[in-house]
Structure formats: structure tokens, C-alpha cells
PDB file of C-alpha atoms in Angstrom:
ATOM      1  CA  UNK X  44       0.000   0.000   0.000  1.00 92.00           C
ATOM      2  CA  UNK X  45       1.346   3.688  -0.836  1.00 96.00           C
ATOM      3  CA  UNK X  46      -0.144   6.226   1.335  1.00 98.00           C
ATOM      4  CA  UNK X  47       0.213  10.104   0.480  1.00 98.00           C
ATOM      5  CA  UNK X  48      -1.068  13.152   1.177  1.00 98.00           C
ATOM      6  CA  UNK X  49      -2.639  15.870  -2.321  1.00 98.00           C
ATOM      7  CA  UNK X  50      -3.571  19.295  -1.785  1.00 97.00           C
ATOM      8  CA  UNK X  51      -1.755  23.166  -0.777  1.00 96.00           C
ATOM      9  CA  UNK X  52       0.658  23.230   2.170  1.00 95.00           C
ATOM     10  CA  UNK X  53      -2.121  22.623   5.374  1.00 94.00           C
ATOM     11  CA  UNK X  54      -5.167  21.419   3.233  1.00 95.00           C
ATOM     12  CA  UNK X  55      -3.748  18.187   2.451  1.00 97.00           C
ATOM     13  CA  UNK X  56      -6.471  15.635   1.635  1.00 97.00           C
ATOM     14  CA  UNK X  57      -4.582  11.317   2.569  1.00 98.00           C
ATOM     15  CA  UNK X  58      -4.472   9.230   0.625  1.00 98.00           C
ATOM     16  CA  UNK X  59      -3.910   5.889  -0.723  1.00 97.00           C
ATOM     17  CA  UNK X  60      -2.864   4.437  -4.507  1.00 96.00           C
ATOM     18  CA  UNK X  61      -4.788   1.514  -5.478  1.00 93.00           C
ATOM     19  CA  UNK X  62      -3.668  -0.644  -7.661  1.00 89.00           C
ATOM     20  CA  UNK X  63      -4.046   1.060 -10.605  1.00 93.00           C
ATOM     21  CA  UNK X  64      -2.034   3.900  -9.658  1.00 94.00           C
ATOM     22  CA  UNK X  65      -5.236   5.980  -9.020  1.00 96.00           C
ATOM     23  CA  UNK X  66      -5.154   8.268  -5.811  1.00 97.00           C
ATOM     24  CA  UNK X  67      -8.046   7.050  -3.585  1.00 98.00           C
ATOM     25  CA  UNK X  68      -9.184  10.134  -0.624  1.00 98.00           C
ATOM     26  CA  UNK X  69      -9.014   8.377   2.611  1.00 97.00           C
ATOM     27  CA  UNK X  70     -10.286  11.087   5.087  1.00 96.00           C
ATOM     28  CA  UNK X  71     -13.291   9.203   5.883  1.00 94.00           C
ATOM     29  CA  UNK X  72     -11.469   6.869   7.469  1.00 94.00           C
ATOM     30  CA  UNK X  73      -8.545   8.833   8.518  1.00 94.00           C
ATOM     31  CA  UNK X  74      -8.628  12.392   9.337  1.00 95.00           C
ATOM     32  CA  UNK X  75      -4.962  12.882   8.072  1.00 97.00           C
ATOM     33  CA  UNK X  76      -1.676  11.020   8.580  1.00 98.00           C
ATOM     34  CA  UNK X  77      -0.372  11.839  11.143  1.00 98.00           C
ATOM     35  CA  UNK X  78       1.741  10.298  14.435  1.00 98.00           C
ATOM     36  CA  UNK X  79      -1.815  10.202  16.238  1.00 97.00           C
ATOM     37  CA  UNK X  80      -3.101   8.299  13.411  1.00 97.00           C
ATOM     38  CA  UNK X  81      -0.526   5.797  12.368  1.00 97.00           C
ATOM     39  CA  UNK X  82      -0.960   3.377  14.618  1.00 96.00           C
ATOM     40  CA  UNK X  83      -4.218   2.270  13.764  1.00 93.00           C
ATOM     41  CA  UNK X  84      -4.148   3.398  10.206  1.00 94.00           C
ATOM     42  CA  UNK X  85      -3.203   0.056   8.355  1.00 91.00           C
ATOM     43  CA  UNK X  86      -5.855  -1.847  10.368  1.00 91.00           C
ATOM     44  CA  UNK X  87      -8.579   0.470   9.156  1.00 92.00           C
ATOM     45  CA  UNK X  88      -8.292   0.475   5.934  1.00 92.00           C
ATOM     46  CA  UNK X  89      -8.371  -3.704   6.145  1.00 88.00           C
ATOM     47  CA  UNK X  90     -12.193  -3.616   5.639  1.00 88.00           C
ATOM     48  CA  UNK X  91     -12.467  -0.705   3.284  1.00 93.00           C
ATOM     49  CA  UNK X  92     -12.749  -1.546  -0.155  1.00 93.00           C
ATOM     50  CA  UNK X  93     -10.709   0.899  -1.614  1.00 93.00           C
ATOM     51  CA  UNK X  94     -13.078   1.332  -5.219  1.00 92.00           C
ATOM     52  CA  UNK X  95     -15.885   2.950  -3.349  1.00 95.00           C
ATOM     53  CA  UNK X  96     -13.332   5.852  -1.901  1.00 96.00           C
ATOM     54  CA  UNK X  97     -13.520   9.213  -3.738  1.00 96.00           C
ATOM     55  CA  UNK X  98     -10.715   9.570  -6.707  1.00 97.00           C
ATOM     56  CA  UNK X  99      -8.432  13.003  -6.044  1.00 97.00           C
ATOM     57  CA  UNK X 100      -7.271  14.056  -8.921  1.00 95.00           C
ATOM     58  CA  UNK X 101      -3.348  14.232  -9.263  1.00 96.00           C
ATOM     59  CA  UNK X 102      -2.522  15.858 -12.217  1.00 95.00           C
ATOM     60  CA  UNK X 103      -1.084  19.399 -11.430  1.00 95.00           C
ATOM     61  CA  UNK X 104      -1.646  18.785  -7.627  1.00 97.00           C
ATOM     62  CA  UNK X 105       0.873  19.459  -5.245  1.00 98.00           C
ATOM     63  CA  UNK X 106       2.168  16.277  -3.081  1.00 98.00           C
ATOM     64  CA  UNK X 107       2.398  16.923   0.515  1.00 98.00           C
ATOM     65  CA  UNK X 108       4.728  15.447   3.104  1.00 98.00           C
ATOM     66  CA  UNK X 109       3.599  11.624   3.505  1.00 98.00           C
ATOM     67  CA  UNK X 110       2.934  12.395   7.375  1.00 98.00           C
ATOM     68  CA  UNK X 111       1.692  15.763   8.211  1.00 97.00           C
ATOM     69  CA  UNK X 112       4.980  16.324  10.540  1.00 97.00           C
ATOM     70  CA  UNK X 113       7.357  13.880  12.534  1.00 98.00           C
ATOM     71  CA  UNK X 114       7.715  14.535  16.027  1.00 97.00           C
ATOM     72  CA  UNK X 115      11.484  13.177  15.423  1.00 98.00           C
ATOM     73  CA  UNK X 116      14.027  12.901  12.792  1.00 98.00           C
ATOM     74  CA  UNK X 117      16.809  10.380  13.021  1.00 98.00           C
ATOM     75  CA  UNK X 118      19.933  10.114  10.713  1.00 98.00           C
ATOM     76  CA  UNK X 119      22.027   7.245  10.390  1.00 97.00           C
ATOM     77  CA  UNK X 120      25.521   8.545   9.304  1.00 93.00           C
ATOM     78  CA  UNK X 121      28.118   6.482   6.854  1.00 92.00           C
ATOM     79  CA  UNK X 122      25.756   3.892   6.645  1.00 95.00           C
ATOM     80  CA  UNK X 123      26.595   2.997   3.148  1.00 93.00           C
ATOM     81  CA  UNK X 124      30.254   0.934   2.588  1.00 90.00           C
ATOM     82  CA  UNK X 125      30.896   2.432  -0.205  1.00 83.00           C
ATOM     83  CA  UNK X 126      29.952   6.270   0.441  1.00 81.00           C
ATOM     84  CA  UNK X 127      32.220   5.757   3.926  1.00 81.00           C
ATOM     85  CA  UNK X 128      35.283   4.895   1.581  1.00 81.00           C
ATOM     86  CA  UNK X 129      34.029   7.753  -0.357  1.00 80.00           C
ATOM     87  CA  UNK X 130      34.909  10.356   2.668  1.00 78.00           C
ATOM     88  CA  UNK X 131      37.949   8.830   3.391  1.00 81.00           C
ATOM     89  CA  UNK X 132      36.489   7.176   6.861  1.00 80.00           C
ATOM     90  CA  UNK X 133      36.290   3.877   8.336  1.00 87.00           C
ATOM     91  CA  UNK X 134      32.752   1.381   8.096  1.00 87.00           C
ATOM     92  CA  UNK X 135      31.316   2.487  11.298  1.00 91.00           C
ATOM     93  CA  UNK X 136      31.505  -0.495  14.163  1.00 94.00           C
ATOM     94  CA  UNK X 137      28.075   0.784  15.672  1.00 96.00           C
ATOM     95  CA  UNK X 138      25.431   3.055  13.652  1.00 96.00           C
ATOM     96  CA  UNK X 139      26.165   7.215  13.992  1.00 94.00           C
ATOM     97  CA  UNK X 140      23.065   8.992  15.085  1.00 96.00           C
ATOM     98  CA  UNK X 141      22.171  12.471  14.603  1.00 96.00           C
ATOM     99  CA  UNK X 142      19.421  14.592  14.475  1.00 96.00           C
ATOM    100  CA  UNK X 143      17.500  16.829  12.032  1.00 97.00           C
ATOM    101  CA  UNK X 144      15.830  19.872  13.504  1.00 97.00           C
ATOM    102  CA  UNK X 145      11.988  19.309  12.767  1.00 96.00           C
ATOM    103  CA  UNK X 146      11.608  22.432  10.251  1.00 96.00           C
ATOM    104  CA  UNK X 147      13.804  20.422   7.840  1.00 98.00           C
ATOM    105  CA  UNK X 148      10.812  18.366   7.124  1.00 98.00           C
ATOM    106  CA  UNK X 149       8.931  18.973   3.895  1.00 98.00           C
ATOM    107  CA  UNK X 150       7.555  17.918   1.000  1.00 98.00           C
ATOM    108  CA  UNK X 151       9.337  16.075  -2.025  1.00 98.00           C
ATOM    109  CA  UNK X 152       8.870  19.154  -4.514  1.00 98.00           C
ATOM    110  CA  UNK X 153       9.584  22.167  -2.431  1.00 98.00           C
ATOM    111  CA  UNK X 154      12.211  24.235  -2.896  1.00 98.00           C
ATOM    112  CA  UNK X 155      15.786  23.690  -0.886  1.00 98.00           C
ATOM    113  CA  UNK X 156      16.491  27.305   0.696  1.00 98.00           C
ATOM    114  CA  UNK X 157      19.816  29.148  -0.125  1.00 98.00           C
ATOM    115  CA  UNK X 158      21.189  31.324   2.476  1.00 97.00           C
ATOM    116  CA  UNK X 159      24.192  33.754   1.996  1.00 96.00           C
ATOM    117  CA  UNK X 160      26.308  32.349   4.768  1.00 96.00           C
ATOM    118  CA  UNK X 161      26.103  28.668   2.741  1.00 97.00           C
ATOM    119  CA  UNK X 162      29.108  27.777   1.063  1.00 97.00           C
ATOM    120  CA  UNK X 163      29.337  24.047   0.727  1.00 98.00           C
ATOM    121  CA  UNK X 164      25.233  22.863   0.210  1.00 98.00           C
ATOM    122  CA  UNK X 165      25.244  19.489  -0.481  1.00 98.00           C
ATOM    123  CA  UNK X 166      22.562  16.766  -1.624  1.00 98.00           C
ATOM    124  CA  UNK X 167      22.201  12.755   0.112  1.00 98.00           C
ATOM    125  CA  UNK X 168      19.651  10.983  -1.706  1.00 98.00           C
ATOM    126  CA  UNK X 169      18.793   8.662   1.427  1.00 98.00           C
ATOM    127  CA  UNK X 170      15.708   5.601   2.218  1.00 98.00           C
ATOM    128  CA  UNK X 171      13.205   6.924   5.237  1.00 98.00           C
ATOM    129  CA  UNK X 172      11.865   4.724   7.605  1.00 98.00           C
ATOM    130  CA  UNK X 173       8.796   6.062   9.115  1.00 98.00           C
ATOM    131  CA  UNK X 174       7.948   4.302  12.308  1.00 98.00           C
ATOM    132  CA  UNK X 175       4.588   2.474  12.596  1.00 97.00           C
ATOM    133  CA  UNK X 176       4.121   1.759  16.484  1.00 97.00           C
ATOM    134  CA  UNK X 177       6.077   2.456  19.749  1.00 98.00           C
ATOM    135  CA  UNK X 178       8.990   0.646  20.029  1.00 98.00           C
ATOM    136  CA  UNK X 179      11.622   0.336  23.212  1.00 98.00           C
ATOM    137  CA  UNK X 180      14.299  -2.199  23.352  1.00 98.00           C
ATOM    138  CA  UNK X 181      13.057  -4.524  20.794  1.00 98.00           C
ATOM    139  CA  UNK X 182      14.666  -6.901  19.209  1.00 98.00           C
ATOM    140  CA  UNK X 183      16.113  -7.147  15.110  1.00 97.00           C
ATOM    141  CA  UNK X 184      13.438 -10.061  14.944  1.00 96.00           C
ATOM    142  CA  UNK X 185      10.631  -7.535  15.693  1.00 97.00           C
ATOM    143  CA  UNK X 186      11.966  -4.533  14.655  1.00 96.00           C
ATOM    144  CA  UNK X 187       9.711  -5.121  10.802  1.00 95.00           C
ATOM    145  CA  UNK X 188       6.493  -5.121  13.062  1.00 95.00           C
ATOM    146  CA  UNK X 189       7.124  -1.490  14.290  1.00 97.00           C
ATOM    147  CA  UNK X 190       7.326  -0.039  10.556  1.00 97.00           C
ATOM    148  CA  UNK X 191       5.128   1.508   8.711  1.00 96.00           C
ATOM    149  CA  UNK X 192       7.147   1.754   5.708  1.00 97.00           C
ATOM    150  CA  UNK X 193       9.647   3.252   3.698  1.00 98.00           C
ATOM    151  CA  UNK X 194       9.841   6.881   1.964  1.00 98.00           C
ATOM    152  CA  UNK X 195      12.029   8.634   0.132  1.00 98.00           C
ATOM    153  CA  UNK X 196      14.211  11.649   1.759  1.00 98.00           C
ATOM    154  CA  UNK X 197      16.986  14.000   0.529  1.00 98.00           C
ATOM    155  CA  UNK X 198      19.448  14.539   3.648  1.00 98.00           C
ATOM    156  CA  UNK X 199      20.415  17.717   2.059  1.00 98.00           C
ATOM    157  CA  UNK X 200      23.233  19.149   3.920  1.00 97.00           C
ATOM    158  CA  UNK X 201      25.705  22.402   4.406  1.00 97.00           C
ATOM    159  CA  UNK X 202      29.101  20.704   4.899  1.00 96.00           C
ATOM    160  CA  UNK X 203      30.913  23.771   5.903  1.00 96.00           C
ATOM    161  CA  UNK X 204      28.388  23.977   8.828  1.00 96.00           C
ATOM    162  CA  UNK X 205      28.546  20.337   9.480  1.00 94.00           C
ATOM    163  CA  UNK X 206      32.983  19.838   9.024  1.00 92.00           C
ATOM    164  CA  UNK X 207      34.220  23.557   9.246  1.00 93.00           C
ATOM    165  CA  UNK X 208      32.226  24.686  12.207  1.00 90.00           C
ATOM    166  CA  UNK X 209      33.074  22.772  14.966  1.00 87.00           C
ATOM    167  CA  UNK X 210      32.382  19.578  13.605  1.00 80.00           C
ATOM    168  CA  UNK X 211      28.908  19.039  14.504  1.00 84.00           C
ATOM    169  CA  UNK X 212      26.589  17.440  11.821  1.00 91.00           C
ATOM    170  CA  UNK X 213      23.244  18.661  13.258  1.00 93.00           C
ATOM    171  CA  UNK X 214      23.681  22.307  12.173  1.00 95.00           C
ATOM    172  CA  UNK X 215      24.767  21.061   9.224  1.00 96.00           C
ATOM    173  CA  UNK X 216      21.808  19.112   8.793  1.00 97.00           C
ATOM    174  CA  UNK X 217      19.300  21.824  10.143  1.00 98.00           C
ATOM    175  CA  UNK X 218      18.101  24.278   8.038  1.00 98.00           C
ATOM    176  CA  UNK X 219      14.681  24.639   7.049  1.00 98.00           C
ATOM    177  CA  UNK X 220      13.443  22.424   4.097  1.00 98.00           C
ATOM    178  CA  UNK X 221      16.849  20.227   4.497  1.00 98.00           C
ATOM    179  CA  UNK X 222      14.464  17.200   4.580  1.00 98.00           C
ATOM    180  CA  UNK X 223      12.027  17.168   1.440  1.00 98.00           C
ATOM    181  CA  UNK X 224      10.314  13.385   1.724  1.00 98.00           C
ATOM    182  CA  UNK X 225       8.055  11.286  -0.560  1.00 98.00           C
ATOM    183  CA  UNK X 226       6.245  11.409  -2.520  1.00 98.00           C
ATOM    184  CA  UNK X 227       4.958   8.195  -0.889  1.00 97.00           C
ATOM    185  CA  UNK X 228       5.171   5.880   1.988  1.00 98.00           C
ATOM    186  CA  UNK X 229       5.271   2.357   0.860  1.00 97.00           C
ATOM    187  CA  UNK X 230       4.341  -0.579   3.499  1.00 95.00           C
ATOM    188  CA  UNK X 231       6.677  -3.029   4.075  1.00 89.00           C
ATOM    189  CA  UNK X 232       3.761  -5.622   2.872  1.00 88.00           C
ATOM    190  CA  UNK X 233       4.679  -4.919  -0.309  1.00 88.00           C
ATOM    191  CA  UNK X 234       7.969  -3.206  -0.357  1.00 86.00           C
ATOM    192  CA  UNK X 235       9.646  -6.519   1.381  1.00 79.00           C
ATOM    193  CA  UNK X 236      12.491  -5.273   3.901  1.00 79.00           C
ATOM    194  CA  UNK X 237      14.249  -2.603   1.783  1.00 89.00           C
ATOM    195  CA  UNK X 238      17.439  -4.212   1.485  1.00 87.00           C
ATOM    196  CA  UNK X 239      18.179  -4.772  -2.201  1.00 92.00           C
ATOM    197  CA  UNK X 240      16.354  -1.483  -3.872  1.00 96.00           C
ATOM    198  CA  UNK X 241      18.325   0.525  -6.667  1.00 97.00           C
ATOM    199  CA  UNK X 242      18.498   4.537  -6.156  1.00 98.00           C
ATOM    200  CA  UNK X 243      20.266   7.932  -7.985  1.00 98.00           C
ATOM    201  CA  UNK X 244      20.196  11.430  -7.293  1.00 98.00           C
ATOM    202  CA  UNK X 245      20.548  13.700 -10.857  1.00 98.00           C
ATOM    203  CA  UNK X 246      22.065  17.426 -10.509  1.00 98.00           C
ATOM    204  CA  UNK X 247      21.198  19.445 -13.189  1.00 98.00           C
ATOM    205  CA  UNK X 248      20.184  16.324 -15.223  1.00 98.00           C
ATOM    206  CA  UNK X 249      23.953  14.798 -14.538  1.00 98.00           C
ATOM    207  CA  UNK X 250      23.554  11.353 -12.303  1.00 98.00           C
ATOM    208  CA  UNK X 251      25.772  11.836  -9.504  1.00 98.00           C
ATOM    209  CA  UNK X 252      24.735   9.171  -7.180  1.00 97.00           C
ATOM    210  CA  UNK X 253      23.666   5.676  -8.397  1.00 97.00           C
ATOM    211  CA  UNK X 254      23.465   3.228  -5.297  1.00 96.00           C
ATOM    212  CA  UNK X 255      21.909   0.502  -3.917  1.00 96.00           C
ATOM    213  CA  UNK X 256      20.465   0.019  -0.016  1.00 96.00           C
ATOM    214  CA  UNK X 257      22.476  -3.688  -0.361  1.00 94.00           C
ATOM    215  CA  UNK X 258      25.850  -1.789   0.364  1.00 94.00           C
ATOM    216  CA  UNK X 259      23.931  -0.572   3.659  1.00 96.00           C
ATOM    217  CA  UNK X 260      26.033  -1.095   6.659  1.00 96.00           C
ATOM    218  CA  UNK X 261      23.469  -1.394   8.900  1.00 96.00           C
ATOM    219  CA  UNK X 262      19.812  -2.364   7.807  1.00 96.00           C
ATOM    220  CA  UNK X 263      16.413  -1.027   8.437  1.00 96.00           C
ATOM    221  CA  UNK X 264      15.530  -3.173  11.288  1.00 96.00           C
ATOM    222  CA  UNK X 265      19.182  -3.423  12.691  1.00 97.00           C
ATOM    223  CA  UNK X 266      18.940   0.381  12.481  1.00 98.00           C
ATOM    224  CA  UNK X 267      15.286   0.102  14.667  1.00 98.00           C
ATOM    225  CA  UNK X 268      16.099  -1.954  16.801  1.00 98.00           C
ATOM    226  CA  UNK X 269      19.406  -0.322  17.868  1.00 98.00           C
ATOM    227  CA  UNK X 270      17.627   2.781  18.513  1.00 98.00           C
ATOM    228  CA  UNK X 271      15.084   1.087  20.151  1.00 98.00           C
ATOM    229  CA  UNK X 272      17.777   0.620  23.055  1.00 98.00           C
ATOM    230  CA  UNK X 273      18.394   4.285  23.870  1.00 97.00           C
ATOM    231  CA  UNK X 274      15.129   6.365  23.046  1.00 97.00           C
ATOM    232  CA  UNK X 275      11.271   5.718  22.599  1.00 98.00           C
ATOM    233  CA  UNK X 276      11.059   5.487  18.571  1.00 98.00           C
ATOM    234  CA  UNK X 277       7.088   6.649  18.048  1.00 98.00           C
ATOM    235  CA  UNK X 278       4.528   6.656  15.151  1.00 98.00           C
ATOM    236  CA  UNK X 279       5.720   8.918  12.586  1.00 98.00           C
ATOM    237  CA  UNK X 280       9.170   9.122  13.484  1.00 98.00           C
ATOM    238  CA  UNK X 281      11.126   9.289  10.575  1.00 98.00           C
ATOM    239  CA  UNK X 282      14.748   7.627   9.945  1.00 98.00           C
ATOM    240  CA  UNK X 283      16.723   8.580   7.643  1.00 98.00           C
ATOM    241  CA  UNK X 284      19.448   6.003   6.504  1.00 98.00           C
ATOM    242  CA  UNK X 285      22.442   7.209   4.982  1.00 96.00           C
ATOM    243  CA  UNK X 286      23.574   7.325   1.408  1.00 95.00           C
ATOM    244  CA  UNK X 287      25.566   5.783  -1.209  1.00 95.00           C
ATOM    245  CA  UNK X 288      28.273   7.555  -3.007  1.00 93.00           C
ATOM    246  CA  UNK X 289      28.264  10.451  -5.356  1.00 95.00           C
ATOM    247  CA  UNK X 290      27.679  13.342  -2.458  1.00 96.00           C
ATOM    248  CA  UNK X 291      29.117  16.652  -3.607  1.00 96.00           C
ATOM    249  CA  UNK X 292      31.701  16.342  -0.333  1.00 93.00           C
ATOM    250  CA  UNK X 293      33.105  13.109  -2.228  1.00 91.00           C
ATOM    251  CA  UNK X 294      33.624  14.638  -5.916  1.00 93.00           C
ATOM    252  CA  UNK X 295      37.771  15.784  -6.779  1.00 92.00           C
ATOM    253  CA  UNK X 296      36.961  19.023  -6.395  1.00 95.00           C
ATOM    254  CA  UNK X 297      34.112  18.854  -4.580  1.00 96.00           C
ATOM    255  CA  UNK X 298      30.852  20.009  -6.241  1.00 97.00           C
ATOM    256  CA  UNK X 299      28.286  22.042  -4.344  1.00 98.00           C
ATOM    257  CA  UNK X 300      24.960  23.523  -4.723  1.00 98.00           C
ATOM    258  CA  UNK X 301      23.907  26.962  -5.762  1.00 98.00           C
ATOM    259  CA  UNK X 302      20.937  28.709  -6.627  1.00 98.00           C
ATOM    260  CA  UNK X 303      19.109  27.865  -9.721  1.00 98.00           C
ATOM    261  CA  UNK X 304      19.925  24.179  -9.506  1.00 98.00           C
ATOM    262  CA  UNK X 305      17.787  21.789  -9.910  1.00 98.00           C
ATOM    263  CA  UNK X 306      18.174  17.802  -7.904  1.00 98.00           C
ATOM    264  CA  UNK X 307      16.128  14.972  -8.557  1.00 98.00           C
ATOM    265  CA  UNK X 308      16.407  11.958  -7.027  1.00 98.00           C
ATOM    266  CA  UNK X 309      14.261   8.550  -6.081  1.00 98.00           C
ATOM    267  CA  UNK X 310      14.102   4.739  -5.124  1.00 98.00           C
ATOM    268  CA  UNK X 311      13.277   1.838  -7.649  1.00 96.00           C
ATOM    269  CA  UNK X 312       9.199   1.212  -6.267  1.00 94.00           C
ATOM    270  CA  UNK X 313       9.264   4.475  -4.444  1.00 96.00           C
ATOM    271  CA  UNK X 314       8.870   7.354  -6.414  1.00 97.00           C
ATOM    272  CA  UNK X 315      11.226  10.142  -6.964  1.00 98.00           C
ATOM    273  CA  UNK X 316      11.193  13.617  -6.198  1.00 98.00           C
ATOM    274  CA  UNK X 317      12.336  17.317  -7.452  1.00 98.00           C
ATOM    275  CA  UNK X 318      13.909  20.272  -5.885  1.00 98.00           C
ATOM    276  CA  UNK X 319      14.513  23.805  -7.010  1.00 98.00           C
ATOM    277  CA  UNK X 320      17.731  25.595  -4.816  1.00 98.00           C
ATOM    278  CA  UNK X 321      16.265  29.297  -4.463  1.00 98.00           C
ATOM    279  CA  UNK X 322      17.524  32.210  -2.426  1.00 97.00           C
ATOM    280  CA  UNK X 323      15.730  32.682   1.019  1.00 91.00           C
TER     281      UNK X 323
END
């Protein structure tokens, strides 16, 4: 099942694609997607035969955010064996967590914001995990049970912030719309557990990322479950996984960002999604 959410920033209508691809208005069952919702949101749509729900148009509709806001963000840093050779830096022993402040979060075809005091603006095409149901020290074995499913998220980054300044990746990770996601969730029911799924990330309409989540150090529900031992992961929580190689950091010179730009970037059975770099 793909859930989504159609409609101007804060009149989102959810959604769900059937199997024809058609977007399918779920508010009668659901009010929206959000962390107060998710739990039970699967369950409820069980019984609801999905022809009888009211078609949304998508053509020229904007696509929201999958979930109307995270209360958390997790990263997963050098999660990807190749990208870690890539920076010159050894295959972590135990997964490096940061955070993202919760104004990164937005959706998969707004704009990445430019400020004057960037210098180094970087892009991470990256597989979300959006968090289904509590979880506390569980186990790898149960750590599939407590996903909703998978998204797709672009970890954009300001590496001078993250490297230069102290070396601290959070406010290098931070800045508003530094997390566009989507344009989908996709349950694990019919994604399978993530772990063999092609993805790219195009600058300009040059590939510079082509990767695969079967280099990932640490997998989805390793990744869950090791969290799971230090913090309360709840509904909505997103997780963002690392990347593969082909970050602007890792390029001889280094590439970066600048306004005008344009990155696309998505997961085979995912979706992809656009951004335009504008001035703020």
C-alpha cells in the first residue's frame, strides 16, 4: 500500500494508490496522517474496499509530506560501505546517530532554501523509515512489526556547517526544508524489507549518485532496533538512513549547490522527487 497526502501546504487531503495507480481520498477513514493516526491506520483500511473511496485528482496537484509532521528525525551517518570509503572514513563499528531539527521536514517538490552564509550545500539521496508503532528495546526479529514503511528523503546538507564549524553534523543538517520526503510511503507488505532497492540522485540532469540500499552497513531493522535501546522510537518518526556515493563532499573538487539548480532523485518502487535551490 502507498499512502500520500494531495492538496496546498495545510489542506492536504490522505491518501492511498490503489492498484491502478489511481489516488483514492481516505479522510473518511482517517482524518490525516499523522503520528496520532498511524498506529491504527493500516488496520482500518483492512475492511475498506478501496473502489468505493472518492478519486483526487493528481494531475497538477501538489504532493504533501507523507505524514503531516514527525515529532522526530533520526539520521544514520556512513551507513553505506561504499559512500564511507568515499569520505575517506572507516565502516562504522556501531550506527552514527544524529538529528534533524523538525523544520527540515517537507515535501518532495519544495524548494531547498539558499542562504548567503552557505558555502558548501550538499545533496544525500537517502531511504526513510517512518515508524509504525512504539517501540523500546526490541529486538532485530521484531523490529519489521514497528514499521510503517519506507519513503524517500533527501538529507540535504551544508558541509561547511557540518565539518568547518566545529564539527557538529546537526547544524549542518538543520536548516529549514533540508528534509524534502516522498512522494509516498510504501508498506513493508509490499515493499519486502528494503534491502536490495536501486536509487540515484541527478544534478542538473547529470547522475551523480547511483546506489543501492544492499551496500547498507546497517539495515532497516538493525537500524530500529538499535535505537530502540536508547530512546522511545514513536509513530511517525522518521529515519533517515544514509547514502551511497556520489555526495558533492566526495567529488575531486568537490561540487556544491547553488541557486538555480535543480536535484532529482528517487528509489526503484518508491517514487522520486524534485527540488529547485532558491535564495531565502
Amino acid at each position: 500500500m502507498k499512502f500520500l497526502r494531495l492538496g496546498e501546504a495545510g489542506q492536504e487531503k490522505p491518501c492511498v494508490l490503489d492498484a491502478s495507480g489511481t489516488a483514492r481520498d481516505i479522510s473518511s477513514v482517517v482524518a490525516d496522517i499523522t503520528p496520532e493516526t498511524i498506529p491504527g491506520l493500516t488496520d482500518a483500511l483492512k475492511s475498506v474496499d478501496l473502489s468505493t473511496l472518492p478519486v483526487v485528482e493528481q494531475e497538477g496537484v501538489r504532493i504533501g509530506a507523507p505524514v503531516s509532521q514527525p515529532r522526530n528525525i533520526y539520521c544514520i551517518g556512513l551507513n553505506y560501505i561504499d559512500h564511507a570509503k568515499e569520505s575517506g572514513l572507516p565502516v562504522p563499528e556501531e550506527p552514527i546517530l544524529f538529528n534533524k531539527a523538525a523544520a527540515t521536514y517537507c515535501a518532495p517538490f519544495d524548494p531547498i532554501f539558499y542562504s548567503d552564509k552557505m558555502t558548501k550545500l550538499d545533496w544525500e539521496v537517502e531511504l526513510g523509515v517512518v515508524i509504525g508503532k512504539p517501540a523500546l528495546n526490541i529486538s532485530k526479529d521484531e523490529a519489521l512489526d514497528h514499521i510503517l514503511g519506507y519513503t524517500v528523503v533527501n538529507d540535504v546538507s551544508e558541509r561547511a556547517w557540518q565539518i568547518d564549524r566545529g564539527g557538529q553534523w546537526a547544524k549542518g543538517k538543520s536548516f529549514p526544508n533540508f528534509c524534502p520526503t516522498g512522494p509516498w510511503i510504501v508498506t513493508g507488505d509490499e515493499l519486502g524489507d528494503a534491502k536490495s532497492l536501486p536509487m540515484w540522485l541527478d544534478v542538473n540532469g547529470q547522475r551523480m549518485q547511483t546506489g543501492n540500499t544492499n551496500t547498507m552497513v546497517f539495515d532497516p531493522a538493525t537500524i530500529v532496533s538499535y535505537l530502540s535501546e536508547f530512546m522511545r522510537l514513536e509513530p511517525g518518526d522518521l529515519i533517515c538512513t544514509g547514502t551511497p556515493p556520489g555526495v558533492g563532499l566526495g567529488m575531486k573538487p568537490p561540487v556544491w549547490l547553488k541557486v538555480g539548480d535543480t536535484v532529482s532523485l528517487g528509489i526503484e518502487g518508491m517514487g522520486s522527487q524534485t527540488q529547485n535551490v532558491i535564495k531565502l
